[in-house]
Amino acid sequence: MPRKPEVLQKWFGTDSQEEARRIYTADQDNLGDLSVEECVKLDLPYYAPAETLPAPLPTLKDIENARRTENDLTNWKLGLGDGFVYRVNDVFAVKFGPNHALLQEAENIIFLQQHSKVRTPKLYAAYTHAEGDPLGYCSDNPPRWAARRYSRHELPPFHYLVMEYIEGGSLENKWESLDKEAKINVCTKIGEQLRFLRSIPSSGYYGRVHCQPFNRETSMCQTRYKEPLGPYKTYGDIVTAIADSVEMKTAISKFDPSGEFHYGDQLTLEHFRGDLATLTHYEPKFTHSDLHFLNVMLKPTESKEDGEKEDYEIVLIDWARASWLPAWVEASDILRYTIIKDPVLFAWYVSQAFEPFPHADAVYIKQCGKALGFRMN
């Protein structure tokens, strides 16, 4: 395996870890240099047929009126992520922001609605607008993170996704209050959604829909944020990308006084590339890639008779990073839930929907992530 200075030199042109980290941070600050056309093949603007709408589409004014009200649904626990979310006119959830990943999410949802039974929020519109100010940057009371009041021409265009508002709450908020029977029911339904997802016929490559590169923030293959991440034609190609990414991230994130990889990291890195190539379940499966409890919505079904327990429809949200990935990726995500109550119950009942569940592969990936100190996927 290469030495740490060799890895730093390969990716950053320096053997200084401090300088490499500075370059890496600068790359992150310049993510907006790709055009929309380089990020999606979706014809924009997109509007669903009028007869499918629950109400007239909201105007920019409708969206801006939700700012700083109880209708601001942005999940600040996760940070800004790919966008902000407002509930608008009761029936719409409007997700917006300057990040092109929003349009990739729209493209993924349309693909799923056309090719699967997966329950996503219905997408009613996706468009870009340069006139709106949904965060109030130009108002007398700009957001707390803004240094000052801005003029509209100083702001980037915003992308907007107008989607179905999902009544209910996230699994994150409800899990602890569910009894064992209800948890089993919910986990079984999550597994069913993943089975629908994984049953979509593959074209044999690893990447985004319509044979496009991964989202540049896809951590599994990400290196300098500038190189296109795929699409990869073979498993060997994506193994190389994943192993390169792991070596690079270890080189810039882990310090050792010797200037070399710590021997504990070397133990994992020495074997990782070869071991990854020998994993058993590597065929491309369509994968959510961001499956955590905040992205699983529990929509109550129609009211039950007195004495009957409440039941839920499972709706999976936040599809920006969905893509074709090795079959073991979603399995390793499922095994990550060790901080919740009843993690084994969750893993067992969700995994029953996989045919088969690549347990050994997923455990290996989880162990490597733990050894190196960061999430592998």
Short mmCIF file of N, CA and C in Angstrom, two decimals, residues 109-274:
data_model
loop_
_atom_site.label_atom_id
_atom_site.label_comp_id
_atom_site.label_asym_id
_atom_site.label_seq_id
_atom_site.Cartn_x
_atom_site.Cartn_y
_atom_site.Cartn_z
N ILE A 109 -36.82 11.01 -7.88
CA ILE A 109 -38.21 10.73 -7.52
C ILE A 109 -39.02 10.41 -8.77
N ILE A 110 -38.83 11.17 -9.83
CA ILE A 110 -39.54 10.90 -11.08
C ILE A 110 -39.19 9.51 -11.59
N PHE A 111 -37.90 9.15 -11.54
CA PHE A 111 -37.46 7.81 -11.97
C PHE A 111 -38.17 6.73 -11.15
N LEU A 112 -38.24 6.91 -9.85
CA LEU A 112 -38.87 5.91 -8.99
C LEU A 112 -40.36 5.82 -9.24
N GLN A 113 -41.01 6.94 -9.46
CA GLN A 113 -42.45 6.92 -9.71
C GLN A 113 -42.77 6.25 -11.04
N GLN A 114 -41.82 6.25 -11.95
CA GLN A 114 -42.03 5.63 -13.26
C GLN A 114 -41.62 4.16 -13.30
N HIS A 115 -40.72 3.74 -12.38
CA HIS A 115 -40.13 2.41 -12.51
C HIS A 115 -40.27 1.52 -11.28
N SER A 116 -41.00 1.95 -10.26
CA SER A 116 -41.07 1.14 -9.05
C SER A 116 -42.37 1.40 -8.30
N LYS A 117 -42.55 0.60 -7.24
CA LYS A 117 -43.68 0.77 -6.33
C LYS A 117 -43.25 1.46 -5.04
N VAL A 118 -42.04 1.97 -4.99
CA VAL A 118 -41.54 2.61 -3.78
C VAL A 118 -42.39 3.84 -3.46
N ARG A 119 -42.72 3.99 -2.19
CA ARG A 119 -43.56 5.12 -1.76
C ARG A 119 -42.67 6.32 -1.45
N THR A 120 -42.67 7.25 -2.37
CA THR A 120 -41.97 8.53 -2.19
C THR A 120 -43.02 9.62 -2.05
N PRO A 121 -42.65 10.81 -1.61
CA PRO A 121 -43.59 11.92 -1.72
C PRO A 121 -43.90 12.18 -3.20
N LYS A 122 -45.13 12.48 -3.50
CA LYS A 122 -45.48 12.83 -4.89
C LYS A 122 -44.80 14.15 -5.23
N LEU A 123 -44.21 14.21 -6.43
CA LEU A 123 -43.55 15.42 -6.90
C LEU A 123 -44.48 16.14 -7.86
N TYR A 124 -44.79 17.40 -7.55
CA TYR A 124 -45.72 18.17 -8.37
C TYR A 124 -45.03 19.19 -9.27
N ALA A 125 -43.85 19.63 -8.87
CA ALA A 125 -43.13 20.61 -9.70
C ALA A 125 -41.68 20.67 -9.27
N ALA A 126 -40.81 20.99 -10.23
CA ALA A 126 -39.39 21.24 -9.96
C ALA A 126 -38.94 22.33 -10.92
N TYR A 127 -38.40 23.40 -10.38
CA TYR A 127 -38.01 24.52 -11.24
C TYR A 127 -36.96 25.37 -10.53
N THR A 128 -36.34 26.26 -11.29
CA THR A 128 -35.35 27.19 -10.76
C THR A 128 -35.86 28.61 -10.96
N HIS A 129 -35.67 29.45 -9.96
CA HIS A 129 -36.16 30.82 -10.04
C HIS A 129 -35.13 31.76 -9.44
N ALA A 130 -34.88 32.88 -10.11
CA ALA A 130 -33.87 33.83 -9.66
C ALA A 130 -34.45 35.05 -8.98
N GLU A 131 -35.78 35.08 -8.82
CA GLU A 131 -36.41 36.28 -8.27
C GLU A 131 -36.81 36.14 -6.80
N GLY A 132 -37.10 34.93 -6.36
CA GLY A 132 -37.62 34.74 -5.01
C GLY A 132 -36.57 34.97 -3.93
N ASP A 133 -37.06 35.20 -2.71
CA ASP A 133 -36.20 35.37 -1.54
C ASP A 133 -36.83 34.62 -0.36
N PRO A 134 -36.91 33.30 -0.46
CA PRO A 134 -37.64 32.54 0.56
C PRO A 134 -37.00 32.56 1.95
N LEU A 135 -35.73 32.91 2.04
CA LEU A 135 -35.05 32.95 3.35
C LEU A 135 -34.96 34.36 3.93
N GLY A 136 -35.43 35.34 3.16
CA GLY A 136 -35.47 36.70 3.68
C GLY A 136 -34.13 37.41 3.70
N TYR A 137 -33.21 37.05 2.83
CA TYR A 137 -31.91 37.72 2.78
C TYR A 137 -32.06 39.21 2.46
N CYS A 138 -33.10 39.54 1.72
CA CYS A 138 -33.27 40.93 1.28
C CYS A 138 -34.21 41.71 2.19
N SER A 139 -34.68 41.09 3.25
CA SER A 139 -35.63 41.73 4.15
C SER A 139 -34.92 42.53 5.23
N ASP A 140 -35.71 43.22 6.04
CA ASP A 140 -35.14 43.97 7.17
C ASP A 140 -34.70 43.04 8.30
N ASN A 141 -35.09 41.78 8.20
CA ASN A 141 -34.75 40.82 9.24
C ASN A 141 -34.16 39.57 8.59
N PRO A 142 -32.92 39.65 8.06
CA PRO A 142 -32.32 38.51 7.34
C PRO A 142 -32.02 37.35 8.29
N PRO A 143 -31.71 36.18 7.74
CA PRO A 143 -31.41 35.01 8.60
C PRO A 143 -30.24 35.31 9.54
N ARG A 144 -30.23 34.62 10.66
CA ARG A 144 -29.22 34.90 11.69
C ARG A 144 -27.80 34.63 11.22
N TRP A 145 -27.63 33.74 10.21
CA TRP A 145 -26.28 33.44 9.74
C TRP A 145 -25.80 34.42 8.68
N ALA A 146 -26.69 35.32 8.20
CA ALA A 146 -26.30 36.31 7.18
C ALA A 146 -25.55 37.46 7.85
N ALA A 147 -24.46 37.88 7.24
CA ALA A 147 -23.66 38.95 7.82
C ALA A 147 -24.35 40.31 7.70
N ARG A 148 -25.26 40.40 6.71
CA ARG A 148 -25.91 41.68 6.44
C ARG A 148 -27.13 41.44 5.58
N ARG A 149 -27.84 42.50 5.27
CA ARG A 149 -28.94 42.44 4.31
C ARG A 149 -28.38 42.44 2.90
N TYR A 150 -28.96 41.63 2.03
CA TYR A 150 -28.46 41.48 0.66
C TYR A 150 -29.45 42.07 -0.34
N SER A 151 -28.94 42.38 -1.52
CA SER A 151 -29.79 42.68 -2.67
C SER A 151 -30.04 41.39 -3.42
N ARG A 152 -31.18 41.28 -4.10
CA ARG A 152 -31.52 40.02 -4.75
C ARG A 152 -30.49 39.61 -5.80
N HIS A 153 -29.88 40.57 -6.48
CA HIS A 153 -28.90 40.21 -7.52
C HIS A 153 -27.63 39.61 -6.93
N GLU A 154 -27.42 39.74 -5.61
CA GLU A 154 -26.25 39.15 -4.97
C GLU A 154 -26.47 37.68 -4.63
N LEU A 155 -27.69 37.22 -4.71
CA LEU A 155 -28.01 35.85 -4.31
C LEU A 155 -28.04 34.93 -5.52
N PRO A 156 -27.77 33.65 -5.31
CA PRO A 156 -27.86 32.70 -6.43
C PRO A 156 -29.32 32.37 -6.72
N PRO A 157 -29.61 31.80 -7.88
CA PRO A 157 -30.96 31.29 -8.12
C PRO A 157 -31.26 30.16 -7.13
N PHE A 158 -32.52 30.01 -6.79
CA PHE A 158 -32.95 28.91 -5.93
C PHE A 158 -33.68 27.87 -6.76
N HIS A 159 -33.42 26.59 -6.42
CA HIS A 159 -34.18 25.49 -6.99
C HIS A 159 -35.34 25.17 -6.04
N TYR A 160 -36.49 24.84 -6.62
CA TYR A 160 -37.68 24.54 -5.81
C TYR A 160 -38.24 23.18 -6.20
N LEU A 161 -38.54 22.36 -5.19
CA LEU A 161 -39.26 21.11 -5.37
C LEU A 161 -40.59 21.25 -4.63
N VAL A 162 -41.69 21.16 -5.36
CA VAL A 162 -43.02 21.21 -4.74
C VAL A 162 -43.53 19.78 -4.65
N MET A 163 -43.68 19.30 -3.43
CA MET A 163 -44.02 17.90 -3.20
C MET A 163 -45.25 17.76 -2.31
N GLU A 164 -45.71 16.56 -2.21
CA GLU A 164 -46.79 16.19 -1.30
C GLU A 164 -46.33 16.39 0.15
N TYR A 165 -47.16 17.03 0.95
CA TYR A 165 -46.88 17.12 2.38
C TYR A 165 -47.33 15.81 3.03
N ILE A 166 -46.45 15.19 3.80
CA ILE A 166 -46.75 13.92 4.44
C ILE A 166 -47.20 14.17 5.88
N GLU A 167 -48.46 13.89 6.17
CA GLU A 167 -48.95 13.99 7.54
C GLU A 167 -48.27 12.92 8.40
N GLY A 168 -48.11 13.23 9.67
CA GLY A 168 -47.49 12.27 10.57
C GLY A 168 -46.13 12.77 11.02
N GLY A 169 -45.26 11.86 11.41
CA GLY A 169 -43.95 12.24 11.88
C GLY A 169 -42.90 11.26 11.41
N SER A 170 -41.65 11.57 11.72
CA SER A 170 -40.56 10.70 11.31
C SER A 170 -40.40 9.54 12.29
N LEU A 171 -39.75 8.50 11.82
CA LEU A 171 -39.47 7.36 12.69
C LEU A 171 -38.56 7.77 13.83
N GLU A 172 -37.71 8.77 13.61
CA GLU A 172 -36.85 9.30 14.67
C GLU A 172 -37.68 9.76 15.87
N ASN A 173 -38.80 10.41 15.60
CA ASN A 173 -39.63 10.95 16.67
C ASN A 173 -40.57 9.93 17.29
N LYS A 174 -40.85 8.84 16.57
CA LYS A 174 -41.86 7.90 17.04
C LYS A 174 -41.29 6.57 17.56
N TRP A 175 -40.05 6.24 17.20
CA TRP A 175 -39.51 4.91 17.49
C TRP A 175 -39.61 4.53 18.97
N GLU A 176 -39.19 5.41 19.85
CA GLU A 176 -39.15 5.07 21.27
C GLU A 176 -40.54 4.86 21.86
N SER A 177 -41.55 5.47 21.26
CA SER A 177 -42.91 5.35 21.80
C SER A 177 -43.66 4.13 21.27
N LEU A 178 -43.10 3.45 20.26
CA LEU A 178 -43.77 2.29 19.69
C LEU A 178 -43.53 1.06 20.56
N ASP A 179 -44.56 0.22 20.71
CA ASP A 179 -44.33 -1.04 21.41
C ASP A 179 -43.70 -2.04 20.44
N LYS A 180 -43.33 -3.21 20.94
CA LYS A 180 -42.60 -4.18 20.13
C LYS A 180 -43.38 -4.58 18.89
N GLU A 181 -44.67 -4.83 19.04
CA GLU A 181 -45.49 -5.24 17.89
C GLU A 181 -45.51 -4.15 16.81
N ALA A 182 -45.65 -2.90 17.25
CA ALA A 182 -45.68 -1.79 16.28
C ALA A 182 -44.33 -1.62 15.60
N LYS A 183 -43.23 -1.80 16.35
CA LYS A 183 -41.90 -1.70 15.75
C LYS A 183 -41.69 -2.78 14.69
N ILE A 184 -42.12 -4.00 14.99
CA ILE A 184 -41.99 -5.08 14.01
C ILE A 184 -42.78 -4.76 12.76
N ASN A 185 -43.98 -4.23 12.93
CA ASN A 185 -44.84 -3.87 11.80
C ASN A 185 -44.17 -2.80 10.94
N VAL A 186 -43.63 -1.77 11.59
CA VAL A 186 -42.97 -0.68 10.86
C VAL A 186 -41.73 -1.19 10.13
N CYS A 187 -40.92 -1.99 10.82
CA CYS A 187 -39.68 -2.50 10.20
C CYS A 187 -39.99 -3.40 9.00
N THR A 188 -41.03 -4.20 9.13
CA THR A 188 -41.42 -5.06 8.02
C THR A 188 -41.82 -4.22 6.80
N LYS A 189 -42.50 -3.11 7.05
CA LYS A 189 -42.93 -2.24 5.95
C LYS A 189 -41.75 -1.48 5.34
N ILE A 190 -40.77 -1.10 6.17
CA ILE A 190 -39.56 -0.49 5.62
C ILE A 190 -38.85 -1.49 4.72
N GLY A 191 -38.74 -2.71 5.19
CA GLY A 191 -38.13 -3.76 4.37
C GLY A 191 -38.84 -3.95 3.04
N GLU A 192 -40.17 -3.87 3.07
CA GLU A 192 -40.94 -4.00 1.83
C GLU A 192 -40.57 -2.89 0.85
N GLN A 193 -40.42 -1.66 1.36
CA GLN A 193 -40.05 -0.55 0.49
C GLN A 193 -38.65 -0.77 -0.11
N LEU A 194 -37.74 -1.28 0.70
CA LEU A 194 -36.39 -1.54 0.18
C LEU A 194 -36.39 -2.69 -0.82
N ARG A 195 -37.28 -3.66 -0.63
CA ARG A 195 -37.38 -4.74 -1.61
C ARG A 195 -37.88 -4.19 -2.95
N PHE A 196 -38.87 -3.30 -2.91
CA PHE A 196 -39.32 -2.64 -4.15
C PHE A 196 -38.15 -1.90 -4.81
N LEU A 197 -37.37 -1.20 -3.98
CA LEU A 197 -36.25 -0.40 -4.50
C LEU A 197 -35.21 -1.30 -5.16
N ARG A 198 -34.88 -2.40 -4.51
CA ARG A 198 -33.81 -3.27 -4.99
C ARG A 198 -34.26 -4.17 -6.15
N SER A 199 -35.55 -4.20 -6.41
CA SER A 199 -36.05 -5.03 -7.51
C SER A 199 -36.08 -4.30 -8.84
N ILE A 200 -35.73 -3.01 -8.86
CA ILE A 200 -35.68 -2.27 -10.12
C ILE A 200 -34.57 -2.86 -10.99
N PRO A 201 -34.87 -3.23 -12.22
CA PRO A 201 -33.84 -3.84 -13.08
C PRO A 201 -32.65 -2.90 -13.29
N SER A 202 -31.45 -3.45 -13.17
CA SER A 202 -30.22 -2.67 -13.31
C SER A 202 -29.71 -2.72 -14.74
N SER A 203 -29.04 -1.64 -15.14
CA SER A 203 -28.36 -1.62 -16.45
C SER A 203 -26.90 -2.03 -16.33
N GLY A 204 -26.47 -2.44 -15.14
CA GLY A 204 -25.14 -3.00 -14.97
C GLY A 204 -24.04 -2.06 -14.55
N TYR A 205 -24.33 -0.76 -14.41
CA TYR A 205 -23.31 0.20 -14.02
C TYR A 205 -23.54 0.65 -12.57
N TYR A 206 -22.57 1.41 -12.02
CA TYR A 206 -22.68 2.00 -10.70
C TYR A 206 -22.65 3.52 -10.86
N GLY A 207 -23.74 4.18 -10.48
CA GLY A 207 -23.83 5.63 -10.65
C GLY A 207 -25.26 6.08 -10.46
N ARG A 208 -25.54 7.30 -10.88
CA ARG A 208 -26.89 7.85 -10.76
C ARG A 208 -27.77 7.37 -11.91
N VAL A 209 -29.06 7.73 -11.83
CA VAL A 209 -30.00 7.35 -12.88
C VAL A 209 -29.54 7.89 -14.22
N HIS A 210 -29.95 7.21 -15.29
CA HIS A 210 -29.64 7.61 -16.66
C HIS A 210 -28.12 7.64 -16.90
N CYS A 211 -27.39 6.72 -16.23
CA CYS A 211 -25.94 6.54 -16.42
C CYS A 211 -25.16 7.84 -16.18
N GLN A 212 -25.47 8.51 -15.08
CA GLN A 212 -24.80 9.75 -14.71
C GLN A 212 -23.84 9.52 -13.54
N PRO A 213 -22.84 10.40 -13.37
CA PRO A 213 -21.94 10.28 -12.21
C PRO A 213 -22.71 10.43 -10.90
N PHE A 214 -22.13 9.89 -9.84
CA PHE A 214 -22.70 10.09 -8.51
C PHE A 214 -22.72 11.57 -8.16
N ASN A 215 -23.62 11.93 -7.26
CA ASN A 215 -23.56 13.23 -6.59
C ASN A 215 -22.14 13.41 -6.04
N ARG A 216 -21.54 14.58 -6.25
CA ARG A 216 -20.14 14.79 -5.87
C ARG A 216 -19.89 14.71 -4.37
N GLU A 217 -20.97 14.75 -3.59
CA GLU A 217 -20.83 14.63 -2.14
C GLU A 217 -21.06 13.19 -1.67
N THR A 218 -21.15 12.25 -2.60
CA THR A 218 -21.28 10.84 -2.22
C THR A 218 -20.01 10.41 -1.51
N SER A 219 -20.11 10.20 -0.19
CA SER A 219 -18.90 10.03 0.61
C SER A 219 -18.14 8.76 0.25
N MET A 220 -18.82 7.74 -0.23
CA MET A 220 -18.17 6.47 -0.49
C MET A 220 -17.06 6.58 -1.53
N CYS A 221 -17.26 7.38 -2.57
CA CYS A 221 -16.29 7.49 -3.66
C CYS A 221 -15.61 8.85 -3.71
N GLN A 222 -15.97 9.75 -2.84
CA GLN A 222 -15.53 11.14 -2.94
C GLN A 222 -14.05 11.28 -2.63
N THR A 223 -13.36 12.08 -3.45
CA THR A 223 -11.96 12.40 -3.20
C THR A 223 -11.80 13.93 -3.14
N ARG A 224 -11.55 14.56 -4.30
CA ARG A 224 -11.29 16.00 -4.31
C ARG A 224 -12.52 16.84 -4.60
N TYR A 225 -13.68 16.27 -4.72
CA TYR A 225 -14.91 16.97 -5.06
C TYR A 225 -14.92 17.47 -6.50
N LYS A 226 -13.81 17.44 -7.19
CA LYS A 226 -13.74 17.97 -8.55
C LYS A 226 -13.84 16.87 -9.60
N GLU A 227 -13.31 15.69 -9.28
CA GLU A 227 -13.33 14.61 -10.25
C GLU A 227 -14.74 14.03 -10.37
N PRO A 228 -15.24 13.75 -11.59
CA PRO A 228 -16.52 13.06 -11.73
C PRO A 228 -16.47 11.70 -11.04
N LEU A 229 -17.49 11.40 -10.29
CA LEU A 229 -17.55 10.13 -9.56
C LEU A 229 -18.35 9.13 -10.39
N GLY A 230 -17.68 8.52 -11.35
CA GLY A 230 -18.34 7.55 -12.21
C GLY A 230 -18.97 8.22 -13.42
N PRO A 231 -19.94 7.51 -14.05
CA PRO A 231 -20.41 6.18 -13.64
C PRO A 231 -19.33 5.11 -13.87
N TYR A 232 -19.37 4.07 -13.03
CA TYR A 232 -18.38 3.00 -13.09
C TYR A 232 -19.00 1.79 -13.78
N LYS A 233 -18.28 1.27 -14.77
CA LYS A 233 -18.83 0.20 -15.59
C LYS A 233 -18.75 -1.16 -14.91
N THR A 234 -17.77 -1.35 -14.03
CA THR A 234 -17.57 -2.66 -13.41
C THR A 234 -17.42 -2.50 -11.90
N TYR A 235 -17.56 -3.62 -11.18
CA TYR A 235 -17.34 -3.59 -9.74
C TYR A 235 -15.88 -3.27 -9.44
N GLY A 236 -14.98 -3.76 -10.24
CA GLY A 236 -13.57 -3.43 -10.05
C GLY A 236 -13.31 -1.94 -10.11
N ASP A 237 -14.02 -1.24 -11.01
CA ASP A 237 -13.86 0.21 -11.12
C ASP A 237 -14.31 0.92 -9.85
N ILE A 238 -15.45 0.51 -9.30
CA ILE A 238 -15.94 1.21 -8.10
C ILE A 238 -15.13 0.80 -6.87
N VAL A 239 -14.59 -0.41 -6.85
CA VAL A 239 -13.68 -0.80 -5.77
C VAL A 239 -12.48 0.14 -5.74
N THR A 240 -11.90 0.41 -6.90
CA THR A 240 -10.76 1.33 -6.97
C THR A 240 -11.15 2.70 -6.44
N ALA A 241 -12.33 3.20 -6.83
CA ALA A 241 -12.78 4.53 -6.38
C ALA A 241 -12.99 4.56 -4.87
N ILE A 242 -13.63 3.52 -4.32
CA ILE A 242 -13.89 3.47 -2.88
C ILE A 242 -12.59 3.39 -2.11
N ALA A 243 -11.67 2.52 -2.54
CA ALA A 243 -10.40 2.35 -1.83
C ALA A 243 -9.57 3.63 -1.89
N ASP A 244 -9.54 4.29 -3.06
CA ASP A 244 -8.83 5.57 -3.17
C ASP A 244 -9.42 6.60 -2.20
N SER A 245 -10.75 6.65 -2.12
CA SER A 245 -11.42 7.60 -1.23
C SER A 245 -11.08 7.33 0.23
N VAL A 246 -11.09 6.08 0.62
CA VAL A 246 -10.79 5.72 2.00
C VAL A 246 -9.34 6.08 2.35
N GLU A 247 -8.42 5.79 1.46
CA GLU A 247 -7.02 6.15 1.70
C GLU A 247 -6.84 7.66 1.82
N MET A 248 -7.47 8.41 0.93
CA MET A 248 -7.33 9.85 0.95
C MET A 248 -7.90 10.45 2.23
N LYS A 249 -9.12 10.02 2.59
CA LYS A 249 -9.76 10.59 3.78
C LYS A 249 -9.00 10.22 5.06
N THR A 250 -8.44 9.02 5.11
CA THR A 250 -7.62 8.64 6.26
C THR A 250 -6.36 9.49 6.33
N ALA A 251 -5.77 9.78 5.18
CA ALA A 251 -4.53 10.55 5.14
C ALA A 251 -4.71 11.98 5.64
N ILE A 252 -5.87 12.59 5.34
CA ILE A 252 -6.05 13.99 5.75
C ILE A 252 -6.70 14.13 7.11
N SER A 253 -7.35 13.06 7.61
CA SER A 253 -8.11 13.20 8.84
C SER A 253 -7.43 12.62 10.07
N LYS A 254 -6.49 11.70 9.88
CA LYS A 254 -5.86 11.02 11.01
C LYS A 254 -4.41 11.48 11.15
N PHE A 255 -4.06 11.99 12.35
CA PHE A 255 -2.70 12.51 12.56
C PHE A 255 -1.86 11.49 13.31
N ASP A 256 -0.61 11.35 12.90
CA ASP A 256 0.37 10.55 13.62
C ASP A 256 1.69 11.31 13.59
N PRO A 257 2.39 11.41 14.74
CA PRO A 257 3.63 12.20 14.78
C PRO A 257 4.68 11.75 13.76
N SER A 258 4.63 10.51 13.35
CA SER A 258 5.62 10.01 12.40
C SER A 258 5.42 10.56 11.00
N GLY A 259 4.27 11.15 10.74
CA GLY A 259 3.96 11.61 9.39
C GLY A 259 3.47 10.49 8.48
N GLU A 260 3.37 9.29 9.02
CA GLU A 260 2.89 8.13 8.26
C GLU A 260 1.51 7.72 8.80
N PHE A 261 0.87 6.76 8.15
CA PHE A 261 -0.35 6.20 8.69
C PHE A 261 -0.07 5.54 10.03
N HIS A 262 -0.98 5.71 10.98
CA HIS A 262 -0.88 5.00 12.25
C HIS A 262 -0.96 3.50 11.97
N TYR A 263 -0.24 2.70 12.76
CA TYR A 263 -0.21 1.26 12.48
C TYR A 263 -1.59 0.62 12.56
N GLY A 264 -2.49 1.21 13.39
CA GLY A 264 -3.85 0.68 13.44
C GLY A 264 -4.59 0.90 12.13
N ASP A 265 -4.39 2.08 11.53
CA ASP A 265 -5.00 2.37 10.23
C ASP A 265 -4.35 1.53 9.14
N GLN A 266 -3.03 1.35 9.24
CA GLN A 266 -2.35 0.54 8.24
C GLN A 266 -2.89 -0.89 8.19
N LEU A 267 -3.25 -1.41 9.37
CA LEU A 267 -3.77 -2.77 9.43
C LEU A 267 -5.03 -2.91 8.58
N THR A 268 -5.90 -1.89 8.63
CA THR A 268 -7.12 -1.92 7.82
C THR A 268 -6.83 -1.60 6.36
N LEU A 269 -6.06 -0.54 6.12
CA LEU A 269 -5.81 -0.10 4.75
C LEU A 269 -5.01 -1.12 3.94
N GLU A 270 -4.10 -1.82 4.60
CA GLU A 270 -3.26 -2.80 3.91
C GLU A 270 -4.09 -3.85 3.18
N HIS A 271 -5.22 -4.20 3.78
CA HIS A 271 -6.03 -5.30 3.24
C HIS A 271 -7.33 -4.83 2.59
N PHE A 272 -7.69 -3.56 2.79
CA PHE A 272 -9.03 -3.10 2.42
C PHE A 272 -9.31 -3.26 0.93
N ARG A 273 -8.41 -2.81 0.09
CA ARG A 273 -8.64 -2.83 -1.36
C ARG A 273 -8.86 -4.27 -1.86
N GLY A 274 -8.02 -5.18 -1.42
CA GLY A 274 -8.17 -6.58 -1.84
C GLY A 274 -9.40 -7.24 -1.26
#
